[in-house]
CSV table of C-alpha atoms and ligand atoms in Angstrom, one decimal:
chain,number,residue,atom,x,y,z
M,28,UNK,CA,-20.6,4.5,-16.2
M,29,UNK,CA,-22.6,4.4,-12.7
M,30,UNK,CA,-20.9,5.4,-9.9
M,31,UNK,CA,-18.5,3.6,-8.0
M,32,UNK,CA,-17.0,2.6,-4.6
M,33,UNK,CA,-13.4,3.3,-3.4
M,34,UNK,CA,-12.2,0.7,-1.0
M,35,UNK,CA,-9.8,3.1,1.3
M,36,UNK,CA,-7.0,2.0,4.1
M,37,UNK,CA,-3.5,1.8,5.0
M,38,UNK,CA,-1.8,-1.6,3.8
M,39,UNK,CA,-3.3,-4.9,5.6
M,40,UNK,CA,-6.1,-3.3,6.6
M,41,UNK,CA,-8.7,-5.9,5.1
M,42,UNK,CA,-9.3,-4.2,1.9
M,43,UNK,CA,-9.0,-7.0,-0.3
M,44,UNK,CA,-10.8,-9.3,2.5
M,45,UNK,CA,-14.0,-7.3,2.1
M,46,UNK,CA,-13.7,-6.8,-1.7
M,47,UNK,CA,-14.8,-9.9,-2.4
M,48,UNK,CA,-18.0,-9.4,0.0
M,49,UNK,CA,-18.8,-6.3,-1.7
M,50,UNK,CA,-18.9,-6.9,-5.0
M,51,UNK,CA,-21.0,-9.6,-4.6
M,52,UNK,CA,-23.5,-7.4,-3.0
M,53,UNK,CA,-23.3,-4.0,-5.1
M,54,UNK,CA,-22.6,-6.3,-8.2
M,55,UNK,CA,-19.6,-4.4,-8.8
M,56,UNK,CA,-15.9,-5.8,-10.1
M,57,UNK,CA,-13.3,-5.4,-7.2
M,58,UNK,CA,-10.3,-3.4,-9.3
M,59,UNK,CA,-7.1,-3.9,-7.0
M,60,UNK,CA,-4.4,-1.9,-8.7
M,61,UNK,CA,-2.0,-3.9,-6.8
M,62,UNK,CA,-3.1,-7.3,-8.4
M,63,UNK,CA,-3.0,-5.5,-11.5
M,64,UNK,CA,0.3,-4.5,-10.6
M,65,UNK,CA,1.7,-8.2,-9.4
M,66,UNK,CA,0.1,-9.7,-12.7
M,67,UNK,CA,2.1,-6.9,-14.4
M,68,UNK,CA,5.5,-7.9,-12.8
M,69,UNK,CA,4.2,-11.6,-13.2
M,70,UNK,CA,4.0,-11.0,-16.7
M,71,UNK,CA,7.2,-9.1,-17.4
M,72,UNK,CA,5.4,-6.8,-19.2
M,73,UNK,CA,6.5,-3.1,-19.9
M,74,UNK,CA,4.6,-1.7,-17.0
M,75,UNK,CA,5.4,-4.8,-14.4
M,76,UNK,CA,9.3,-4.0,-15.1
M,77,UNK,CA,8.8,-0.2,-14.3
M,78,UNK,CA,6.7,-1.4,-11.2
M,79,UNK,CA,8.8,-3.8,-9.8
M,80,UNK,CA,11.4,-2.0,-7.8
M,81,UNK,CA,9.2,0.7,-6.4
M,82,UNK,CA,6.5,-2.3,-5.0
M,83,UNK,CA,9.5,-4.3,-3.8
M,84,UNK,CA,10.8,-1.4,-1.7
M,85,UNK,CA,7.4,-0.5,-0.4
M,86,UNK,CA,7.1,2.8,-2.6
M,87,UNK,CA,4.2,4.3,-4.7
M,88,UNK,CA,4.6,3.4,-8.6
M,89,UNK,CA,4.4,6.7,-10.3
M,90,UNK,CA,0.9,8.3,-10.6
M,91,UNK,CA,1.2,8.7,-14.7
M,92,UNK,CA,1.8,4.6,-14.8
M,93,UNK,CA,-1.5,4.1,-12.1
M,94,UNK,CA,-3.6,6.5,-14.0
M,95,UNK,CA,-3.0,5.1,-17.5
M,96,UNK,CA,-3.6,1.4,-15.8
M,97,UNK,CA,-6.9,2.6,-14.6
M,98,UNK,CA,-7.8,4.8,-17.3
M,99,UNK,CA,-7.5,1.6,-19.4
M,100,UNK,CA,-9.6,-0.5,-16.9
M,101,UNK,CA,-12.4,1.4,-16.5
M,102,UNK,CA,-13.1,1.3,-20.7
M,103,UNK,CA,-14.1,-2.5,-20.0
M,104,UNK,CA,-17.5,-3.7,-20.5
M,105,UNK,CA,-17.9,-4.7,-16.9
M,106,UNK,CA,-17.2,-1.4,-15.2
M,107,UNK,CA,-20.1,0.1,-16.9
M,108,UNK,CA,-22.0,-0.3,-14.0
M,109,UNK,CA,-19.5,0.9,-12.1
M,110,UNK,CA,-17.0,-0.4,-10.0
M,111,UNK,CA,-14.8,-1.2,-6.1
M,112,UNK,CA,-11.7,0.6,-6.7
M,113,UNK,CA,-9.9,-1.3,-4.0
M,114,UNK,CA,-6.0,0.3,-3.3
M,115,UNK,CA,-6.4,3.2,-5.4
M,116,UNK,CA,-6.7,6.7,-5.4
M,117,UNK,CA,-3.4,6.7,-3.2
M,118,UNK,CA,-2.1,10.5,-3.9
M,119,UNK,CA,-4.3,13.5,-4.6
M,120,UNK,CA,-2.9,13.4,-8.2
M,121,UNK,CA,-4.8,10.4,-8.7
M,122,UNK,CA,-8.2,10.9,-6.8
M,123,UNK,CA,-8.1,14.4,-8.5
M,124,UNK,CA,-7.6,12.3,-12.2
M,125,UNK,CA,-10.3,10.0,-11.3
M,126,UNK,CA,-12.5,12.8,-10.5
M,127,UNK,CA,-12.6,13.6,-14.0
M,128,UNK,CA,-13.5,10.4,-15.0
M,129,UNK,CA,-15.5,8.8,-12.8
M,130,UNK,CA,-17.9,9.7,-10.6
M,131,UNK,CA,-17.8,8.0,-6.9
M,132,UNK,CA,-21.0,7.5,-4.2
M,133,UNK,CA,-19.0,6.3,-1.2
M,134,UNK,CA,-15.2,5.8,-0.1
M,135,UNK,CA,-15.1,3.3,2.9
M,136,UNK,CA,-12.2,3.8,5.1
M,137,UNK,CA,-11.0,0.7,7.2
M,138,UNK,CA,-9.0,2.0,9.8
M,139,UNK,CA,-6.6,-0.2,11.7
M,140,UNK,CA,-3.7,1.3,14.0
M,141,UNK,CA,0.1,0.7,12.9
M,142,UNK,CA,0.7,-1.8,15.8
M,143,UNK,CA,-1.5,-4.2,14.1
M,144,UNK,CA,-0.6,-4.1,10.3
M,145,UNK,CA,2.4,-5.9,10.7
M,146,UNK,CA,1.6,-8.8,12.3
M,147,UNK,CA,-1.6,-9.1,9.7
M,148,UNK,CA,1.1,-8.3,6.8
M,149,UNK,CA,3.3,-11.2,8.0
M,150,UNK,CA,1.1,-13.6,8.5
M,151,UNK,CA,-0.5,-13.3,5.0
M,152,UNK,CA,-0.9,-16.1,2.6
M,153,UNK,CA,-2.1,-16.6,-0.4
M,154,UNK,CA,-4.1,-19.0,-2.5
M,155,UNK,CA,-2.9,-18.6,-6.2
M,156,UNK,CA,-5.5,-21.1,-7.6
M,157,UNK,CA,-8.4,-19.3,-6.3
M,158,UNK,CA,-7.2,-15.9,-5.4
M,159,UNK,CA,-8.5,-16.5,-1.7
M,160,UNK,CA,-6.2,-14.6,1.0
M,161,UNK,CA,-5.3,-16.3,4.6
M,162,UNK,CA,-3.7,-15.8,7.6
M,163,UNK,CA,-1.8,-18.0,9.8
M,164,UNK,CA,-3.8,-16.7,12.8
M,165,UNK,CA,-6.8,-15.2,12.0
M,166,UNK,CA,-8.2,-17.1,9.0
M,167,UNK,CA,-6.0,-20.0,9.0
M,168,UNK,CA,-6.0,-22.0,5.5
M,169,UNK,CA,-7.7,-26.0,5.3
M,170,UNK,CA,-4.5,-28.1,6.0
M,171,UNK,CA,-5.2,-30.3,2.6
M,172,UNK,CA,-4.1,-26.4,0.4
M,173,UNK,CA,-1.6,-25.4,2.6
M,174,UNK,CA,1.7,-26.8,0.1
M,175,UNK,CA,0.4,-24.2,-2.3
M,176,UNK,CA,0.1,-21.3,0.0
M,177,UNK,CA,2.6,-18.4,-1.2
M,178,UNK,CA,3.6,-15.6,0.6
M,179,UNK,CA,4.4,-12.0,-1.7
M,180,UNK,CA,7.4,-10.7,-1.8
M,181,UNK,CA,7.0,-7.1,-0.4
M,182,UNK,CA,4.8,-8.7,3.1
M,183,UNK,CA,8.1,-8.3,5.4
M,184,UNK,CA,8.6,-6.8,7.9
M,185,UNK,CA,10.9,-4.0,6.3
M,186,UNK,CA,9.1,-3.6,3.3
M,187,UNK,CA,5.4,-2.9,5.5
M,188,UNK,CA,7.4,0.1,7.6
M,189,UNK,CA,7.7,1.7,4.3
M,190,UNK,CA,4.1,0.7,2.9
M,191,UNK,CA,3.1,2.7,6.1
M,192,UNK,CA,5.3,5.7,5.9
M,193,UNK,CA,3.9,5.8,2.3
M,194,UNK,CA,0.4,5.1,3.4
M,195,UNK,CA,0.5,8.2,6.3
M,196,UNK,CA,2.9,10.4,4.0
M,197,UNK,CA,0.8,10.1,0.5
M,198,UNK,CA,-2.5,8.7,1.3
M,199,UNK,CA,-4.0,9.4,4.6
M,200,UNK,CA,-4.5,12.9,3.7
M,201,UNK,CA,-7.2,11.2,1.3
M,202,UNK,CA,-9.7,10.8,3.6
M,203,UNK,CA,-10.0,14.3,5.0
M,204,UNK,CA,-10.6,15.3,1.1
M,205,UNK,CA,-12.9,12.5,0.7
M,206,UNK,CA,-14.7,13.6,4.4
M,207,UNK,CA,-15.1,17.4,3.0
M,208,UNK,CA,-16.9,15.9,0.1
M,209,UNK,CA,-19.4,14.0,2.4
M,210,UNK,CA,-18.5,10.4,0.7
M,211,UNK,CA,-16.3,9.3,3.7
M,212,UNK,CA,-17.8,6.0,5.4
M,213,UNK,CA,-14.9,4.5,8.5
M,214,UNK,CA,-15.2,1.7,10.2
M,215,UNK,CA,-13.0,0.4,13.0
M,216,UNK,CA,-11.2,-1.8,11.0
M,217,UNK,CA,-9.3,-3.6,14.3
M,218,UNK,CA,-12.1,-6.5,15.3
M,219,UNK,CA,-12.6,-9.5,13.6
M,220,UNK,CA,-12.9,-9.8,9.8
M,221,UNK,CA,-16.8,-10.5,10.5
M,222,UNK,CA,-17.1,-7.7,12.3
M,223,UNK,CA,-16.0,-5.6,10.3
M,224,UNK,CA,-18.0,-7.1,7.3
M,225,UNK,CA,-21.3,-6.9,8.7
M,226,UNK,CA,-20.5,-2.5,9.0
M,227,UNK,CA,-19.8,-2.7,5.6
M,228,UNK,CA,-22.6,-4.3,4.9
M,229,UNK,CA,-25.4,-2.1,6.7
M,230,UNK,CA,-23.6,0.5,5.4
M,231,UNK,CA,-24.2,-0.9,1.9
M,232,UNK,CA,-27.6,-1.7,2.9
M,233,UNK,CA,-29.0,1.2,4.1
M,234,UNK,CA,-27.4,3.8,1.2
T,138,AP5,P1,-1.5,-3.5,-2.6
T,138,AP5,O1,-1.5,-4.8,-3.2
T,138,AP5,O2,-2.7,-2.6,-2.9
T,138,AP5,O3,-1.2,-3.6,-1.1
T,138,AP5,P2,-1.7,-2.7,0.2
T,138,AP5,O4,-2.4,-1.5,0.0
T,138,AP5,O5,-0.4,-2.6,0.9
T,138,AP5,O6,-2.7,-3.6,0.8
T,138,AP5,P3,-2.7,-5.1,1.1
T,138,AP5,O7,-3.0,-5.9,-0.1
T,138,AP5,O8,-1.3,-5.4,1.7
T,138,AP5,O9,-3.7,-5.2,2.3
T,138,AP5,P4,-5.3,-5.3,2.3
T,138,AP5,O10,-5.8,-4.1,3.0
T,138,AP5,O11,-5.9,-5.7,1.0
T,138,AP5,O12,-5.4,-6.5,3.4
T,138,AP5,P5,-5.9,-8.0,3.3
T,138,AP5,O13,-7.3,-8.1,3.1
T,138,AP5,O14,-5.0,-8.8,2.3
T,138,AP5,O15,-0.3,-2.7,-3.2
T,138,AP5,C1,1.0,-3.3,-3.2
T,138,AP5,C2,2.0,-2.3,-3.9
T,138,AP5,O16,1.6,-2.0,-5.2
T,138,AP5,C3,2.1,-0.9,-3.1
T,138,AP5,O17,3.0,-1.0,-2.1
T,138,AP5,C4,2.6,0.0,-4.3
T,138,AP5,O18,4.0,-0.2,-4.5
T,138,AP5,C5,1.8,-0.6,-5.5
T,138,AP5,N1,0.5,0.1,-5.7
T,138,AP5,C6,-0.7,-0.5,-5.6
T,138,AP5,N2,-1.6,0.4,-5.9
T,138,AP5,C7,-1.0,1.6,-6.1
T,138,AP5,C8,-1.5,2.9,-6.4
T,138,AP5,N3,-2.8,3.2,-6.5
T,138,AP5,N4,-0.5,3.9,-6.6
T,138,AP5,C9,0.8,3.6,-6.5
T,138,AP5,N5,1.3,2.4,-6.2
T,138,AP5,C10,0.4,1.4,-6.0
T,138,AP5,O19,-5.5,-8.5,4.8
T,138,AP5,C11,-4.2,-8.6,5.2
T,138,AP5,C12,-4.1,-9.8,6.1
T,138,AP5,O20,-4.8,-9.6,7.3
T,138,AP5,C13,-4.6,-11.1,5.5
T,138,AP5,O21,-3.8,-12.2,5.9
T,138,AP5,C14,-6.0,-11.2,6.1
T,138,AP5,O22,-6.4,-12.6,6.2
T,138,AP5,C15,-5.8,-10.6,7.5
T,138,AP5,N6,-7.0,-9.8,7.9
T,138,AP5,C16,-7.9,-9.1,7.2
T,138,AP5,N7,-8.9,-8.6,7.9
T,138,AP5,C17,-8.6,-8.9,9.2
T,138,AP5,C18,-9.2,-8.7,10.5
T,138,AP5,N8,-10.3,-7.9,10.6
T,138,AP5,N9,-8.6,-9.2,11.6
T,138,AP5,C19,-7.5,-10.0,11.5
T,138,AP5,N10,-6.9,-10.3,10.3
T,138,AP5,C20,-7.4,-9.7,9.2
């Protein structure tokens, strides 16, 4: 397997927003273990009933559950060429697991103070035909798709304080591991969504 990206930042910060853009430039699959995780609880399978509590309340799912899920993933044909882990490592436990499988050229941290996450979390949308994520601010949705717009069920405003204590608690200290390593790329994730795209993408570029 060639080595992959890890998509790194507190919830809301644009992660899956710039997925999209760089997998179509590095040619990598985007691997959101969140998605996983919603198709999971979607799908009332074994794992989606475990996980469906601890996402509702804002927690971590356990690491064993995340690990297996991942574990599992990464066996596909696609992700032979690597892939954009995008939400995941969250803990040490699991950046220290996917150290032993995988081997990683960059984390990009989008950073984006507290203040801001909630508002972004809020306002989210979603397009469930095409997967395309909106907000009803910044990157408001064509009026003719708006009837099918849904909004998930852990983007309130309670459920986000605990996504962040989780976020500072068990996954900030991420990036200073990542930093010692020399993989850690940040951008100022608090501009527009362009902005912040076109960093990514010199970044990208220039590696
Ligand atoms: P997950 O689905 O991964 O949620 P998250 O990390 O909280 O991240 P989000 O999807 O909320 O945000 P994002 O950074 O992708 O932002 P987006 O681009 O959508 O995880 C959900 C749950 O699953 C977790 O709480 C946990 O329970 C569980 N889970 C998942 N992975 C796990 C793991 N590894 N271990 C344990 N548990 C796990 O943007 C947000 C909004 O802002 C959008 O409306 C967008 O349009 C807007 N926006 C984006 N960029 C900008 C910008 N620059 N300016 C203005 N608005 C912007």
């Amino acid at each position: 397997m060639d080595a992959s990206i890890i998509l790194f930042g507190p919830p809301g910060a644009g992660k899956g927003t710039q997925a999209v853009k760089i997998s179509e430039i590095t040619g990598k699959p985007q691997i959101s273990t969140g998605d996983m995780l919603r198709k999971s609880v979607s799908e009332k399978t074994d794992l989606g009933i475990e996980a469906q509590s601890y996402m509702e309340s804002g927690l971590l799912v356990p690491d064993e559950l995340i690990i297996q899920l991942i574990a599992e993933r990464i066996k596909q044909k696609d992700a032979s060429r690597g892939v954009l882990f995008d939400g995941f490592p969250r803990t040490l436990k699991q950046a220290e697991a996917l150290s032993l499988i995988v081997n990683i050229s960059s984390v990009i941290s989008i950073e984006v103070p507290d203040e801001e996450i909630v508002g972004r979390i809020v306002g989210r949308r979603m397009d469930p035909q095409t997967g395309e994520i909106y907000h009803i601010d910044f990157k408001p949705p064509p009026t003719e798709i708006e009837y099918r717009l849904v909004q998930r069920k852990d983007d309130n405003e309670e459920t986000v304080r605990n996504r962040l204590a989780a976020y500072h608690q068990q996954t900030s200290p991420l990036s200073s591991w990542y930093s010692e390593k020399g993989l850690l790329f940040t951008v100022d994730g608090n501009r527009t969504i362009d902005e912040v795209g076109k960093d990514i993408e010199n970044f990208l570029i220039q590696k």
